[in-house]
Amino acid sequence: MTTSASVPAGSEDAIARVGTVTDRVVEANKAYAAAFTDPGLDAAPALKVAVVACMDARLDLYPALGLQLGDCHTIRNAGGVVTDDVIRSLTISQRKLGTRSVVLVHHTGCGLETLTEDFRTELELEVGQRPAWAVESFKDVDQDVRQSMRRLRTSPFLLHTDDVRGFVLDVRTGLLREIDPA
């Protein structure tokens, strides 16, 4: 069974030959590992920056932000939401691995703009248990970026909150638009 809504043309045939999408990933890893050379990078990011972004498959963050392997920590989730787990990761990133800056990247056309907290109720009715987490849906992407910046700047766990900046990436043009935190 394949589970990809937008598999590139010809990829479905390749998946069928290999099996599942996961089988395809495992096969691709074998080719990657065969040519892999350890770049000798440290776990601490070279640019001392952490990027928090949406998990949307259209966001190719490294080229969009001019980054290379080893430059940053990348934390992704649905919506690029600053959750307790994002705070946990950033706290470790700052306190143990030396990051000092945080870049938030939300984007146009985010799927969280089409959901509501009713999604939790639907899940509860389907599986018999209400999720402990919030959906964190939103209608105004700029306001959601501002909320994320506020969450970071007011966290008692983060050492460095003076260089927290938020952006909206336009998925049609690839351009970042900075959001004023006010």
mmCIF file of C-alpha atoms in Angstrom:
data_model
loop_
_atom_site.group_PDB
_atom_site.id
_atom_site.type_symbol
_atom_site.label_atom_id
_atom_site.label_comp_id
_atom_site.label_asym_id
_atom_site.label_seq_id
_atom_site.Cartn_x
_atom_site.Cartn_y
_atom_site.Cartn_z
ATOM 1 C CA MET A 1 0.000 0.000 0.000
ATOM 2 C CA THR A 2 1.324 3.429 -0.859
ATOM 3 C CA THR A 3 0.333 6.407 1.223
ATOM 4 C CA SER A 4 1.493 9.458 -0.650
ATOM 5 C CA ALA A 5 -1.004 11.926 -2.061
ATOM 6 C CA SER A 6 1.457 13.579 -4.417
ATOM 7 C CA VAL A 7 3.960 10.961 -5.483
ATOM 8 C CA PRO A 8 6.018 12.336 -8.390
ATOM 9 C CA ALA A 9 5.184 10.945 -11.827
ATOM 10 C CA GLY A 10 6.703 7.527 -12.306
ATOM 11 C CA SER A 11 7.314 7.086 -8.581
ATOM 12 C CA GLU A 12 4.257 4.902 -8.070
ATOM 13 C CA ASP A 13 5.752 2.346 -10.484
ATOM 14 C CA ALA A 14 9.041 2.469 -8.578
ATOM 15 C CA ILE A 15 7.205 2.020 -5.277
ATOM 16 C CA ALA A 16 5.237 -0.918 -6.684
ATOM 17 C CA ARG A 17 8.511 -2.591 -7.688
ATOM 18 C CA VAL A 18 9.998 -2.093 -4.232
ATOM 19 C CA GLY A 19 6.873 -2.472 -2.072
ATOM 20 C CA THR A 20 5.690 0.205 0.346
ATOM 21 C CA VAL A 21 6.821 3.799 0.502
ATOM 22 C CA THR A 22 8.871 2.822 3.548
ATOM 23 C CA ASP A 23 10.521 0.050 1.527
ATOM 24 C CA ARG A 24 11.420 2.670 -1.069
ATOM 25 C CA VAL A 25 12.948 4.880 1.629
ATOM 26 C CA VAL A 26 15.011 1.964 2.967
ATOM 27 C CA GLU A 27 16.273 1.169 -0.531
ATOM 28 C CA ALA A 28 17.175 4.806 -1.132
ATOM 29 C CA ASN A 29 19.085 4.828 2.141
ATOM 30 C CA LYS A 30 21.215 1.926 0.983
ATOM 31 C CA ALA A 31 22.306 3.936 -2.055
ATOM 32 C CA TYR A 32 22.912 6.997 0.132
ATOM 33 C CA ALA A 33 24.983 5.021 2.637
ATOM 34 C CA ALA A 34 27.062 3.422 -0.125
ATOM 35 C CA ALA A 35 28.246 6.877 -1.228
ATOM 36 C CA PHE A 36 28.255 8.450 2.265
ATOM 37 C CA THR A 37 31.370 10.073 3.635
ATOM 38 C CA ASP A 38 31.303 11.288 7.239
ATOM 39 C CA PRO A 39 31.570 15.087 7.003
ATOM 40 C CA GLY A 40 32.882 15.226 10.579
ATOM 41 C CA LEU A 41 30.292 17.737 11.713
ATOM 42 C CA ASP A 42 29.580 18.491 15.353
ATOM 43 C CA ALA A 43 26.075 18.158 16.855
ATOM 44 C CA ALA A 44 26.222 21.859 17.729
ATOM 45 C CA PRO A 45 25.082 23.890 14.709
ATOM 46 C CA ALA A 46 27.809 25.973 13.095
ATOM 47 C CA LEU A 47 25.624 29.091 12.800
ATOM 48 C CA LYS A 48 24.264 28.775 16.361
ATOM 49 C CA VAL A 49 20.694 29.009 15.051
ATOM 50 C CA ALA A 50 17.599 26.871 15.460
ATOM 51 C CA VAL A 51 14.809 26.923 12.884
ATOM 52 C CA VAL A 52 11.259 26.072 13.939
ATOM 53 C CA ALA A 53 9.074 25.396 10.924
ATOM 54 C CA CYS A 54 5.977 23.681 9.658
ATOM 55 C CA MET A 55 6.270 20.069 8.520
ATOM 56 C CA ASP A 56 4.608 20.899 5.171
ATOM 57 C CA ALA A 57 6.295 18.864 2.441
ATOM 58 C CA ARG A 58 6.458 21.920 0.164
ATOM 59 C CA LEU A 59 8.981 23.652 2.438
ATOM 60 C CA ASP A 60 12.543 22.874 1.380
ATOM 61 C CA LEU A 61 14.103 24.831 4.212
ATOM 62 C CA TYR A 62 17.834 24.473 3.612
ATOM 63 C CA PRO A 63 17.915 26.008 0.137
ATOM 64 C CA ALA A 64 15.101 28.464 1.003
ATOM 65 C CA LEU A 65 17.157 29.816 3.913
ATOM 66 C CA GLY A 66 20.617 29.433 2.361
ATOM 67 C CA LEU A 67 21.639 26.778 4.876
ATOM 68 C CA GLN A 68 23.926 23.775 4.611
ATOM 69 C CA LEU A 69 24.121 20.527 6.562
ATOM 70 C CA GLY A 70 25.458 21.311 10.020
ATOM 71 C CA ASP A 71 24.394 24.971 10.030
ATOM 72 C CA CYS A 72 21.277 24.760 12.205
ATOM 73 C CA HIS A 73 18.984 22.703 14.351
ATOM 74 C CA THR A 74 15.674 22.152 12.572
ATOM 75 C CA ILE A 75 12.491 21.498 14.548
ATOM 76 C CA ARG A 76 9.359 20.793 12.532
ATOM 77 C CA ASN A 77 5.750 20.053 13.384
ATOM 78 C CA ALA A 78 2.269 20.750 12.042
ATOM 79 C CA GLY A 79 2.079 24.525 11.690
ATOM 80 C CA GLY A 80 5.534 25.205 13.121
ATOM 81 C CA VAL A 81 3.721 25.680 16.416
ATOM 82 C CA VAL A 82 5.720 26.508 19.536
ATOM 83 C CA THR A 83 4.557 23.673 21.775
ATOM 84 C CA ASP A 84 6.029 22.398 25.038
ATOM 85 C CA ASP A 85 8.059 19.908 23.021
ATOM 86 C CA VAL A 86 9.465 22.677 20.815
ATOM 87 C CA ILE A 87 10.448 24.574 23.981
ATOM 88 C CA ARG A 88 12.091 21.349 25.243
ATOM 89 C CA SER A 89 14.115 20.969 22.041
ATOM 90 C CA LEU A 90 15.101 24.643 21.943
ATOM 91 C CA THR A 91 16.121 24.560 25.604
ATOM 92 C CA ILE A 92 18.459 21.649 24.912
ATOM 93 C CA SER A 93 19.649 23.355 21.719
ATOM 94 C CA GLN A 94 20.516 26.553 23.587
ATOM 95 C CA ARG A 95 21.711 25.253 26.934
ATOM 96 C CA LYS A 96 23.687 22.224 25.759
ATOM 97 C CA LEU A 97 24.539 22.897 22.120
ATOM 98 C CA GLY A 98 25.110 26.640 21.994
ATOM 99 C CA THR A 99 22.387 28.063 19.783
ATOM 100 C CA ARG A 100 21.599 31.719 20.312
ATOM 101 C CA SER A 101 19.096 32.605 17.569
ATOM 102 C CA VAL A 102 15.670 31.231 16.659
ATOM 103 C CA VAL A 103 14.050 31.598 13.250
ATOM 104 C CA LEU A 104 10.334 30.766 13.001
ATOM 105 C CA VAL A 105 9.019 29.823 9.572
ATOM 106 C CA HIS A 106 5.293 29.566 8.988
ATOM 107 C CA HIS A 107 3.897 29.623 5.450
ATOM 108 C CA THR A 108 1.013 30.545 3.209
ATOM 109 C CA GLY A 109 -1.674 27.947 2.596
ATOM 110 C CA CYS A 110 -1.002 26.033 5.814
ATOM 111 C CA GLY A 111 -3.294 23.087 6.510
ATOM 112 C CA LEU A 112 -3.832 24.288 10.084
ATOM 113 C CA GLU A 113 -5.811 27.178 8.635
ATOM 114 C CA THR A 114 -8.465 24.661 7.541
ATOM 115 C CA LEU A 115 -8.756 22.762 10.833
ATOM 116 C CA THR A 116 -10.451 23.646 14.094
ATOM 117 C CA GLU A 117 -10.211 22.283 17.598
ATOM 118 C CA ASP A 118 -13.247 20.157 16.617
ATOM 119 C CA PHE A 119 -10.658 17.795 15.136
ATOM 120 C CA ARG A 120 -9.915 16.624 18.702
ATOM 121 C CA THR A 121 -13.598 15.853 19.252
ATOM 122 C CA GLU A 122 -13.732 13.906 15.989
ATOM 123 C CA LEU A 123 -10.732 11.868 17.112
ATOM 124 C CA GLU A 124 -12.304 11.225 20.499
ATOM 125 C CA LEU A 125 -15.488 9.951 18.870
ATOM 126 C CA GLU A 126 -13.479 7.735 16.519
ATOM 127 C CA VAL A 127 -10.952 6.215 18.918
ATOM 128 C CA GLY A 128 -12.594 6.653 22.306
ATOM 129 C CA GLN A 129 -9.903 8.875 23.770
ATOM 130 C CA ARG A 130 -9.474 12.637 23.602
ATOM 131 C CA PRO A 131 -5.981 13.768 22.604
ATOM 132 C CA ALA A 132 -4.107 15.645 25.333
ATOM 133 C CA TRP A 133 -2.620 18.002 22.749
ATOM 134 C CA ALA A 134 -4.253 21.024 21.142
ATOM 135 C CA VAL A 135 -4.629 21.256 17.376
ATOM 136 C CA GLU A 136 -3.294 24.853 17.463
ATOM 137 C CA SER A 137 -5.256 25.791 14.349
ATOM 138 C CA PHE A 138 -5.361 29.417 13.261
ATOM 139 C CA LYS A 139 -7.003 31.744 10.737
ATOM 140 C CA ASP A 140 -4.363 34.497 10.593
ATOM 141 C CA VAL A 141 -0.835 33.253 9.859
ATOM 142 C CA ASP A 142 0.775 36.581 10.833
ATOM 143 C CA GLN A 143 -0.926 36.531 14.232
ATOM 144 C CA ASP A 144 0.108 32.906 14.733
ATOM 145 C CA VAL A 145 3.750 33.843 14.087
ATOM 146 C CA ARG A 146 3.422 36.665 16.651
ATOM 147 C CA GLN A 147 1.985 34.218 19.185
ATOM 148 C CA SER A 148 4.884 31.825 18.564
ATOM 149 C CA MET A 149 7.413 34.636 19.068
ATOM 150 C CA ARG A 150 5.708 35.612 22.353
ATOM 151 C CA ARG A 151 5.795 32.018 23.589
ATOM 152 C CA LEU A 152 9.527 31.840 22.964
ATOM 153 C CA ARG A 153 10.349 35.269 24.374
ATOM 154 C CA THR A 154 8.472 34.555 27.613
ATOM 155 C CA SER A 155 9.759 31.032 28.232
ATOM 156 C CA PRO A 156 11.784 30.848 31.448
ATOM 157 C CA PHE A 157 13.762 27.910 30.049
ATOM 158 C CA LEU A 158 15.329 29.669 27.077
ATOM 159 C CA LEU A 159 18.541 31.610 27.676
ATOM 160 C CA HIS A 160 18.565 33.577 24.439
ATOM 161 C CA THR A 161 15.329 35.283 23.415
ATOM 162 C CA ASP A 162 16.694 38.569 22.055
ATOM 163 C CA ASP A 163 17.176 37.141 18.532
ATOM 164 C CA VAL A 164 13.824 35.435 17.916
ATOM 165 C CA ARG A 165 12.424 36.384 14.521
ATOM 166 C CA GLY A 166 9.364 35.131 12.689
ATOM 167 C CA PHE A 167 8.588 34.820 9.008
ATOM 168 C CA VAL A 168 5.911 33.644 6.591
ATOM 169 C CA LEU A 169 7.240 31.791 3.558
ATOM 170 C CA ASP A 170 5.115 32.196 0.441
ATOM 171 C CA VAL A 171 4.851 28.691 -1.033
ATOM 172 C CA ARG A 172 4.197 30.119 -4.521
ATOM 173 C CA THR A 173 7.125 32.550 -4.706
ATOM 174 C CA GLY A 174 9.562 31.116 -2.162
ATOM 175 C CA LEU A 175 9.979 34.553 -0.557
ATOM 176 C CA LEU A 176 10.093 35.134 3.193
ATOM 177 C CA ARG A 177 8.103 37.969 4.711
ATOM 178 C CA GLU A 178 9.198 39.054 8.185
ATOM 179 C CA ILE A 179 6.484 39.517 10.787
ATOM 180 C CA ASP A 180 6.664 42.464 13.177
ATOM 181 C CA PRO A 181 6.310 41.049 16.708
ATOM 182 C CA ALA A 182 4.206 44.015 17.912
#
